[in-house]
mmCIF file of N, CA and C in Angstrom:
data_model
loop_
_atom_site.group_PDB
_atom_site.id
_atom_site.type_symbol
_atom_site.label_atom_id
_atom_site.label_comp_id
_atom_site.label_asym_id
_atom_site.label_seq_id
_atom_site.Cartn_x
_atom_site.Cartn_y
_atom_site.Cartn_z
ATOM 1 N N UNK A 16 23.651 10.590 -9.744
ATOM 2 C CA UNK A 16 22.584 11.558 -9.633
ATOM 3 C C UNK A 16 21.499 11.179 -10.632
ATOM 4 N N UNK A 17 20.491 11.488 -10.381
ATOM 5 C CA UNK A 17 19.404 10.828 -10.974
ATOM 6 C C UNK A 17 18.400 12.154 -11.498
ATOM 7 N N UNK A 18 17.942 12.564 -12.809
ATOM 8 C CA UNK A 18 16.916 13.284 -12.896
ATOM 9 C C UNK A 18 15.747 13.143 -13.021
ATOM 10 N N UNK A 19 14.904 14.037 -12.845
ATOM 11 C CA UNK A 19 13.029 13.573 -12.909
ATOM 12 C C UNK A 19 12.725 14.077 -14.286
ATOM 13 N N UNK A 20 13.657 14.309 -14.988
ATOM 14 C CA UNK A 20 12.505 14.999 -15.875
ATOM 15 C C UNK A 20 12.371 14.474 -16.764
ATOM 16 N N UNK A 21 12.983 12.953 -17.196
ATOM 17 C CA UNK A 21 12.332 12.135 -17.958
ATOM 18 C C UNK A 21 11.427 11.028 -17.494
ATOM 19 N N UNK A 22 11.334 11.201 -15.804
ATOM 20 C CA UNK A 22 10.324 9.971 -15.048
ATOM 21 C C UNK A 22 9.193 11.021 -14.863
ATOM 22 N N UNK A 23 7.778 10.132 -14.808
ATOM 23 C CA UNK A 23 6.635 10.766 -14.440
ATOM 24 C C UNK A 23 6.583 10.917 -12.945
ATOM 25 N N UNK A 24 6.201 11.992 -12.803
ATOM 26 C CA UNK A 24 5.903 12.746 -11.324
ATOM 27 C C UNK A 24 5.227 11.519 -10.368
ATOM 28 N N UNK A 25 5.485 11.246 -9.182
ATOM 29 C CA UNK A 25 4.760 10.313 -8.632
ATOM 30 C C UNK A 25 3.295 10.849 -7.651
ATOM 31 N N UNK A 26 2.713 10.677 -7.257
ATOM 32 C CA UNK A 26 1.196 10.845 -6.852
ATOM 33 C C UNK A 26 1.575 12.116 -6.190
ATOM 34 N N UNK A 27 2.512 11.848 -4.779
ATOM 35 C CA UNK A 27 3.041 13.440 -3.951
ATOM 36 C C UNK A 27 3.205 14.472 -5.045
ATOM 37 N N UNK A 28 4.354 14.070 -6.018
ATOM 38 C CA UNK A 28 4.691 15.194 -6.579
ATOM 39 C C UNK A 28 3.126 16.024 -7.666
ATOM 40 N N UNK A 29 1.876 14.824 -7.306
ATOM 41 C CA UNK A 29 1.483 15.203 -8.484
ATOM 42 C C UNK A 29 0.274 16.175 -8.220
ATOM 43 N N UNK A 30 0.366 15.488 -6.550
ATOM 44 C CA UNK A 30 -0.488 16.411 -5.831
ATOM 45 C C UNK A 30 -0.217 17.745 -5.102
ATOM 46 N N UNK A 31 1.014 17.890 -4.975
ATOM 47 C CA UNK A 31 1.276 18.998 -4.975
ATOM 48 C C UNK A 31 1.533 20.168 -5.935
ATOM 49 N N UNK A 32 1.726 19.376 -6.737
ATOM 50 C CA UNK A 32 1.508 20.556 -8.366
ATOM 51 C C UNK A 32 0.463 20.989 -8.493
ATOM 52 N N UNK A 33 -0.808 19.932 -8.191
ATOM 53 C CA UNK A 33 -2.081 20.310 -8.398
ATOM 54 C C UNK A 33 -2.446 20.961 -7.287
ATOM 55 N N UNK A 34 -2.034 21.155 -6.193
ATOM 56 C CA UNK A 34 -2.524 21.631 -5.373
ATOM 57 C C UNK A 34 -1.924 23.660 -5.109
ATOM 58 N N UNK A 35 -0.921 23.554 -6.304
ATOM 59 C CA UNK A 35 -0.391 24.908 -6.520
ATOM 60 C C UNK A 35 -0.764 25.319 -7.776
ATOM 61 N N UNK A 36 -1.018 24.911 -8.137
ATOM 62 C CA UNK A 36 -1.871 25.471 -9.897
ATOM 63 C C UNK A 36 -3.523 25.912 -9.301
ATOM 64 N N UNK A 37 -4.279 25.116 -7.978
ATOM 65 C CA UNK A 37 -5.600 25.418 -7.771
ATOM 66 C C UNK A 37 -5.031 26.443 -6.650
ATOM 67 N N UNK A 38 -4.044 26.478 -6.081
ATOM 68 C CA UNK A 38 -3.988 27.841 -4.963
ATOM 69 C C UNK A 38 -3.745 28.973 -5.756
ATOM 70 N N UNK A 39 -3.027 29.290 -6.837
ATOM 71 C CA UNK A 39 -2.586 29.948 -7.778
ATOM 72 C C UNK A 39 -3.912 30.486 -8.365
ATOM 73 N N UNK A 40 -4.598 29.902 -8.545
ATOM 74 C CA UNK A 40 -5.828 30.247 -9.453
ATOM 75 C C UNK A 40 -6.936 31.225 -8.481
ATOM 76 N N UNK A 41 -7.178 29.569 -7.191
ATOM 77 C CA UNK A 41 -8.391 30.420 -6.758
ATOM 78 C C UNK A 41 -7.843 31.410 -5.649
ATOM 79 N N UNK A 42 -6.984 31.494 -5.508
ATOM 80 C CA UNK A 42 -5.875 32.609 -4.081
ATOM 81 C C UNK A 42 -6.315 32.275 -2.875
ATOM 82 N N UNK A 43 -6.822 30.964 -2.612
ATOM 83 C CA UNK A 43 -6.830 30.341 -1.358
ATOM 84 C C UNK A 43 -6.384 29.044 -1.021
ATOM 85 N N UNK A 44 -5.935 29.086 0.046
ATOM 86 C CA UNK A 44 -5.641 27.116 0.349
ATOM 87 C C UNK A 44 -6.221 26.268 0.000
ATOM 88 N N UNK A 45 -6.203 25.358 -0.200
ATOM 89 C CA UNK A 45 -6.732 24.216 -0.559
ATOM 90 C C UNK A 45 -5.815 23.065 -0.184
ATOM 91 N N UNK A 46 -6.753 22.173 0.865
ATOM 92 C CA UNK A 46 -6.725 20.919 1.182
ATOM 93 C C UNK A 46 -6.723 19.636 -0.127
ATOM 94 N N UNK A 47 -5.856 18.798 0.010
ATOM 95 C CA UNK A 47 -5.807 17.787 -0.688
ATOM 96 C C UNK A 47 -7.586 16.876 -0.966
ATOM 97 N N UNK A 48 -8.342 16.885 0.020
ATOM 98 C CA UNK A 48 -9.484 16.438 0.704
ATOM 99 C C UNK A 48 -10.588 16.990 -0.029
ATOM 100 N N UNK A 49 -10.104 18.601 0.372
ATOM 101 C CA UNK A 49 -10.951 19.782 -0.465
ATOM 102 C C UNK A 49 -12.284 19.461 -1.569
ATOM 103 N N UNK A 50 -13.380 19.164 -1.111
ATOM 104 C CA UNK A 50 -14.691 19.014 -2.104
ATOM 105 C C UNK A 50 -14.758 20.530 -2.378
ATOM 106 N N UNK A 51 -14.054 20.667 -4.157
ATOM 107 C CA UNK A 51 -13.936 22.033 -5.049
ATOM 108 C C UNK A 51 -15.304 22.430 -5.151
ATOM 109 N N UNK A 52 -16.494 21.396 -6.035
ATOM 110 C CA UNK A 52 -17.218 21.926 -6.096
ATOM 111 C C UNK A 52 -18.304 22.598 -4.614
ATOM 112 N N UNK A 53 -18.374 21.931 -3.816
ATOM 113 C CA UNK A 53 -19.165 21.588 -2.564
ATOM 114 C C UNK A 53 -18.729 22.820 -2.061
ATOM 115 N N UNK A 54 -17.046 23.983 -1.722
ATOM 116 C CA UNK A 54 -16.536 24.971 -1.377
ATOM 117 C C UNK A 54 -17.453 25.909 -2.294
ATOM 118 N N UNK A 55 -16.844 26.005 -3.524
ATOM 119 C CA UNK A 55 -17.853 27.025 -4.545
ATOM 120 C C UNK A 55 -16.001 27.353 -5.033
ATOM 121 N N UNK A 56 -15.202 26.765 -4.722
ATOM 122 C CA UNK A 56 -13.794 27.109 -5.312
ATOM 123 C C UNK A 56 -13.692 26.719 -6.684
ATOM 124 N N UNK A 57 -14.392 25.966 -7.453
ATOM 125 C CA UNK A 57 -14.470 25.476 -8.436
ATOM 126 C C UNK A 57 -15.530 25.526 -9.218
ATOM 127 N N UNK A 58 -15.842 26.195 -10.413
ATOM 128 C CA UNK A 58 -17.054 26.827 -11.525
ATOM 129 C C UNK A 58 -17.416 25.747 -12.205
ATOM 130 N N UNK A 59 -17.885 25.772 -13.124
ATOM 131 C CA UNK A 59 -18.198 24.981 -13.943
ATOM 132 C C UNK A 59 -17.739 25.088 -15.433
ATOM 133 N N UNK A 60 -17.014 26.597 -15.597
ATOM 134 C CA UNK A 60 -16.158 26.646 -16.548
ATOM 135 C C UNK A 60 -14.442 26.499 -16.015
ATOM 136 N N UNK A 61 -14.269 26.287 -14.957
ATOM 137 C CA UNK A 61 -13.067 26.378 -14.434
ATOM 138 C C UNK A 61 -12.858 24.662 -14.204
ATOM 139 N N UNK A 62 -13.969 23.787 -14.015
ATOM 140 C CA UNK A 62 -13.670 22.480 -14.768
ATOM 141 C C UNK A 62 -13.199 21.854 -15.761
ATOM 142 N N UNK A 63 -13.703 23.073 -16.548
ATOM 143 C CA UNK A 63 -13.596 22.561 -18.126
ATOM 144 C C UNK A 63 -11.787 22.939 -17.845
ATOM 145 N N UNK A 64 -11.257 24.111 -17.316
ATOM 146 C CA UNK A 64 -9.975 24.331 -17.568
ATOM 147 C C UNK A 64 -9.249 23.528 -16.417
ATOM 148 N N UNK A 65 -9.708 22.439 -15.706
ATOM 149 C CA UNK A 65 -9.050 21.379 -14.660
ATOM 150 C C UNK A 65 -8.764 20.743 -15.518
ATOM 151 N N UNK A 66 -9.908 19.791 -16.346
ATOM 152 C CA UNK A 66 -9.928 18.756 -17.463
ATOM 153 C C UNK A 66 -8.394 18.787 -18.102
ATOM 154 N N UNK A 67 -8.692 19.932 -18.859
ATOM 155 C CA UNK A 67 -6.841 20.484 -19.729
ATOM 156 C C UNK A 67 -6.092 20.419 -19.208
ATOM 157 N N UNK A 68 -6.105 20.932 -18.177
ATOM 158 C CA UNK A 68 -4.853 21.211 -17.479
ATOM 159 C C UNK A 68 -4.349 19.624 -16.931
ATOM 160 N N UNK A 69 -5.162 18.681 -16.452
ATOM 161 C CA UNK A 69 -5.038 17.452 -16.602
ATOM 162 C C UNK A 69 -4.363 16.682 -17.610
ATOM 163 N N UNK A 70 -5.140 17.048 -18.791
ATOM 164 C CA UNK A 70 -4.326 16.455 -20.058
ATOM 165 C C UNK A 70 -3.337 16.758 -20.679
ATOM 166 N N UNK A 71 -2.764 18.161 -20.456
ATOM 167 C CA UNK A 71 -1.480 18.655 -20.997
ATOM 168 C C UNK A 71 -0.593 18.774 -20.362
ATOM 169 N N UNK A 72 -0.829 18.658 -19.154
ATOM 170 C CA UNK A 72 0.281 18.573 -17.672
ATOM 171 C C UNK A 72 0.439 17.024 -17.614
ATOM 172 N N UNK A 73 -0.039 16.387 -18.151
ATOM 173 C CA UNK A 73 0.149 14.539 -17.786
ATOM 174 C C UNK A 73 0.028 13.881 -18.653
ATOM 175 N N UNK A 74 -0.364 14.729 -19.770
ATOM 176 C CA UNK A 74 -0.269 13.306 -21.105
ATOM 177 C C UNK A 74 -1.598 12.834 -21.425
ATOM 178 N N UNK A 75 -2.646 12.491 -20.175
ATOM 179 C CA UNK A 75 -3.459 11.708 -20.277
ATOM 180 C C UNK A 75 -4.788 12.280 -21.519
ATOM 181 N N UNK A 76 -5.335 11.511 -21.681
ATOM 182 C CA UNK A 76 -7.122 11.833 -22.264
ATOM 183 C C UNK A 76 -8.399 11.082 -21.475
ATOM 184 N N UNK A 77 -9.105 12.869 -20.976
ATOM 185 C CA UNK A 77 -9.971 11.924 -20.113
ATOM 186 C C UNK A 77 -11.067 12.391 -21.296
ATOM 187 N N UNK A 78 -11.673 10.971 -20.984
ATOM 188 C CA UNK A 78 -12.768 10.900 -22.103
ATOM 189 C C UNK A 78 -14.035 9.846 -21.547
ATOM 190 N N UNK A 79 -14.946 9.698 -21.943
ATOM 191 C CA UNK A 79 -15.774 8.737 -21.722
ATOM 192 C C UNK A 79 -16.085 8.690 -20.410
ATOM 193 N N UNK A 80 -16.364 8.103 -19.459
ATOM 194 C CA UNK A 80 -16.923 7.501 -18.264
ATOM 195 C C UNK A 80 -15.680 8.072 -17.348
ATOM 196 N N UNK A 81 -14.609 8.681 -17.711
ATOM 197 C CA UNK A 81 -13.526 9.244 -16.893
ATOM 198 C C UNK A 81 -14.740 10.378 -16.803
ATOM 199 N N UNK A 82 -14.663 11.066 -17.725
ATOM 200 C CA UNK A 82 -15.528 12.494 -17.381
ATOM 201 C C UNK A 82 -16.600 13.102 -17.337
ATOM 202 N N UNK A 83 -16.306 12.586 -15.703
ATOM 203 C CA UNK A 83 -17.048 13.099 -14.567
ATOM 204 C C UNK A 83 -17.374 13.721 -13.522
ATOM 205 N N UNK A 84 -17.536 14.516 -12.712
ATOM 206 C CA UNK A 84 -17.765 15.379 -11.564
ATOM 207 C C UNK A 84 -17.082 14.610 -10.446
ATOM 208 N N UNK A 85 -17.019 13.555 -10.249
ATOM 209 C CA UNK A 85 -16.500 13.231 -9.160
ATOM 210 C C UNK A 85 -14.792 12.866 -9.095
ATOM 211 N N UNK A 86 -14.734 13.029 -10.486
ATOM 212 C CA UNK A 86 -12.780 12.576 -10.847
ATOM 213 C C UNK A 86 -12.058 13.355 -10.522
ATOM 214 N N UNK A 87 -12.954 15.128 -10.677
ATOM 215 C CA UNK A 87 -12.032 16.121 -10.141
ATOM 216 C C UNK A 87 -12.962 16.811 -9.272
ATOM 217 N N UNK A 88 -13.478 16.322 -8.141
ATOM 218 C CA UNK A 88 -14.079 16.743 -6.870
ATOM 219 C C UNK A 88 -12.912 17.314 -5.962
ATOM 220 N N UNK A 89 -12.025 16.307 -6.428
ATOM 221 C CA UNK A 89 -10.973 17.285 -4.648
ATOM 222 C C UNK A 89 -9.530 16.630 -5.958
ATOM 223 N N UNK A 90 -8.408 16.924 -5.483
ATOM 224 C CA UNK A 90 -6.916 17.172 -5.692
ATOM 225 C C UNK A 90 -7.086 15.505 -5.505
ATOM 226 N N UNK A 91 -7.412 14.860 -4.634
ATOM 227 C CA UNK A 91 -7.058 13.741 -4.361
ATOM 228 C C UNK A 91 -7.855 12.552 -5.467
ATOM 229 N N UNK A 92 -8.825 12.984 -5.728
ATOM 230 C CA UNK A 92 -9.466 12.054 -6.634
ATOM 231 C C UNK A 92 -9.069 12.794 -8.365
ATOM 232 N N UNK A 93 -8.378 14.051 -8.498
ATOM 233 C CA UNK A 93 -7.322 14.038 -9.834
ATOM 234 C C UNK A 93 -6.535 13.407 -9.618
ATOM 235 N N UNK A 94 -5.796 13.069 -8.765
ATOM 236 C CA UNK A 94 -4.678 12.177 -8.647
ATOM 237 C C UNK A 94 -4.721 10.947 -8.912
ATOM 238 N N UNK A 95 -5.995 10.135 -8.345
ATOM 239 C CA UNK A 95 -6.526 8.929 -8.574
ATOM 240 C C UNK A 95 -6.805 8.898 -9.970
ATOM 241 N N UNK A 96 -7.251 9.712 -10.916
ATOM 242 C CA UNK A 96 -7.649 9.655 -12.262
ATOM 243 C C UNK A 96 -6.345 9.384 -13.297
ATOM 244 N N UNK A 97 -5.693 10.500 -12.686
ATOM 245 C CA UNK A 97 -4.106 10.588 -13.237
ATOM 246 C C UNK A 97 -3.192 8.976 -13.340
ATOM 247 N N UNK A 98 -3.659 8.968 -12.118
ATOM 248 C CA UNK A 98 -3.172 7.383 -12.246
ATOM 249 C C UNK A 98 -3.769 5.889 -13.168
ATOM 250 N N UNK A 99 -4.646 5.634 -12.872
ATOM 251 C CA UNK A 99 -5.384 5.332 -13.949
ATOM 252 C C UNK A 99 -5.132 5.137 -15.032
ATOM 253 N N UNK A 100 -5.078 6.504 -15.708
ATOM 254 C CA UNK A 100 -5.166 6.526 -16.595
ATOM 255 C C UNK A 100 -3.662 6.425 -17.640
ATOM 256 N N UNK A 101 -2.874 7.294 -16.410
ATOM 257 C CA UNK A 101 -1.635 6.756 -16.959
ATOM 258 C C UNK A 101 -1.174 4.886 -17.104
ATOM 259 N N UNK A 102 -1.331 4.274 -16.525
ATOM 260 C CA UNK A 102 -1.567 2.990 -15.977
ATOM 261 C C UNK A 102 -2.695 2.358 -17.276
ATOM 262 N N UNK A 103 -3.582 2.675 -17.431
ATOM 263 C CA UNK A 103 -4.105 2.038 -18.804
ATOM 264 C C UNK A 103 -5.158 1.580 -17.955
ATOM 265 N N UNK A 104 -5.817 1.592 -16.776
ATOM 266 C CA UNK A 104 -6.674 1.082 -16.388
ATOM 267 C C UNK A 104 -8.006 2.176 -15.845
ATOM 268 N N UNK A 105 -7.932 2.941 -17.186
ATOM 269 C CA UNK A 105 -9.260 3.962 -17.010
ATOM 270 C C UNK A 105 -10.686 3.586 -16.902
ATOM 271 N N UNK A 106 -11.359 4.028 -16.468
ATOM 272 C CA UNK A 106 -12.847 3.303 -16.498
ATOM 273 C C UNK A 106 -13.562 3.357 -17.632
ATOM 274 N N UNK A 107 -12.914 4.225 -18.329
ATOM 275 C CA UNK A 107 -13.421 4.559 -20.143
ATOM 276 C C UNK A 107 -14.118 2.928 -20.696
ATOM 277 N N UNK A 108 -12.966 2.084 -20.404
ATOM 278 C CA UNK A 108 -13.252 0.710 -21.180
ATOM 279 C C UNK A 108 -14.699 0.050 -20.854
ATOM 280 N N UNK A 109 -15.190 0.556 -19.753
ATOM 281 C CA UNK A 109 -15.908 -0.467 -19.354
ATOM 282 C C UNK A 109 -17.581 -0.182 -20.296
ATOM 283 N N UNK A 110 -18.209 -1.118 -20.260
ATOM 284 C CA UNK A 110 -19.545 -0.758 -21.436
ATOM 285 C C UNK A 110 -20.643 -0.615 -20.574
#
């Protein structure tokens, strides 16, 4: 038997977490696809609390050229960030 809770969540699992922490919040469905801001499901102080919730749910630090409007546009492009960044290949580095 094998447990997860010392392996990192893989993209499914990571998108579905995220996709129940943003149904939880805004009390509607949300599509993986879902353009947050473009709906109006997503504020501009409720970014700021995506960001965190990003970094303390995954470890990561988005910083620099990660943070941006389009990293957490939809569930699917946090996921893409998540990865990244876990992975060491954030766009932060680039000059």
């Amino acid at each position: 038997m094998s447990t997860t809770s010392s392996a990192e969540p893989s993209a499914t699992e990571i998108e579905a977490a995220l996709l129940s922490f943003l149904e939880g919040r805004v009390k509607a469905p949300v599509a993986a696809d879902t353009d947050l801001f473009a709906s109006g499901l997503v504020t501009s102080l409720f970014s700021l609390e995506l960001v965190v919730h990003v970094e303390t749910t995954y470890g990561v630090a988005v910083q620099g050229d990660e943070l941006r409007m389009d990293n957490f546009r939809s569930v699917r492009a946090m996921v893409g960030l998540i990865e990244r960044l876990r992975s060491g290949r954030g766009d932060g580095a680039r000059s």
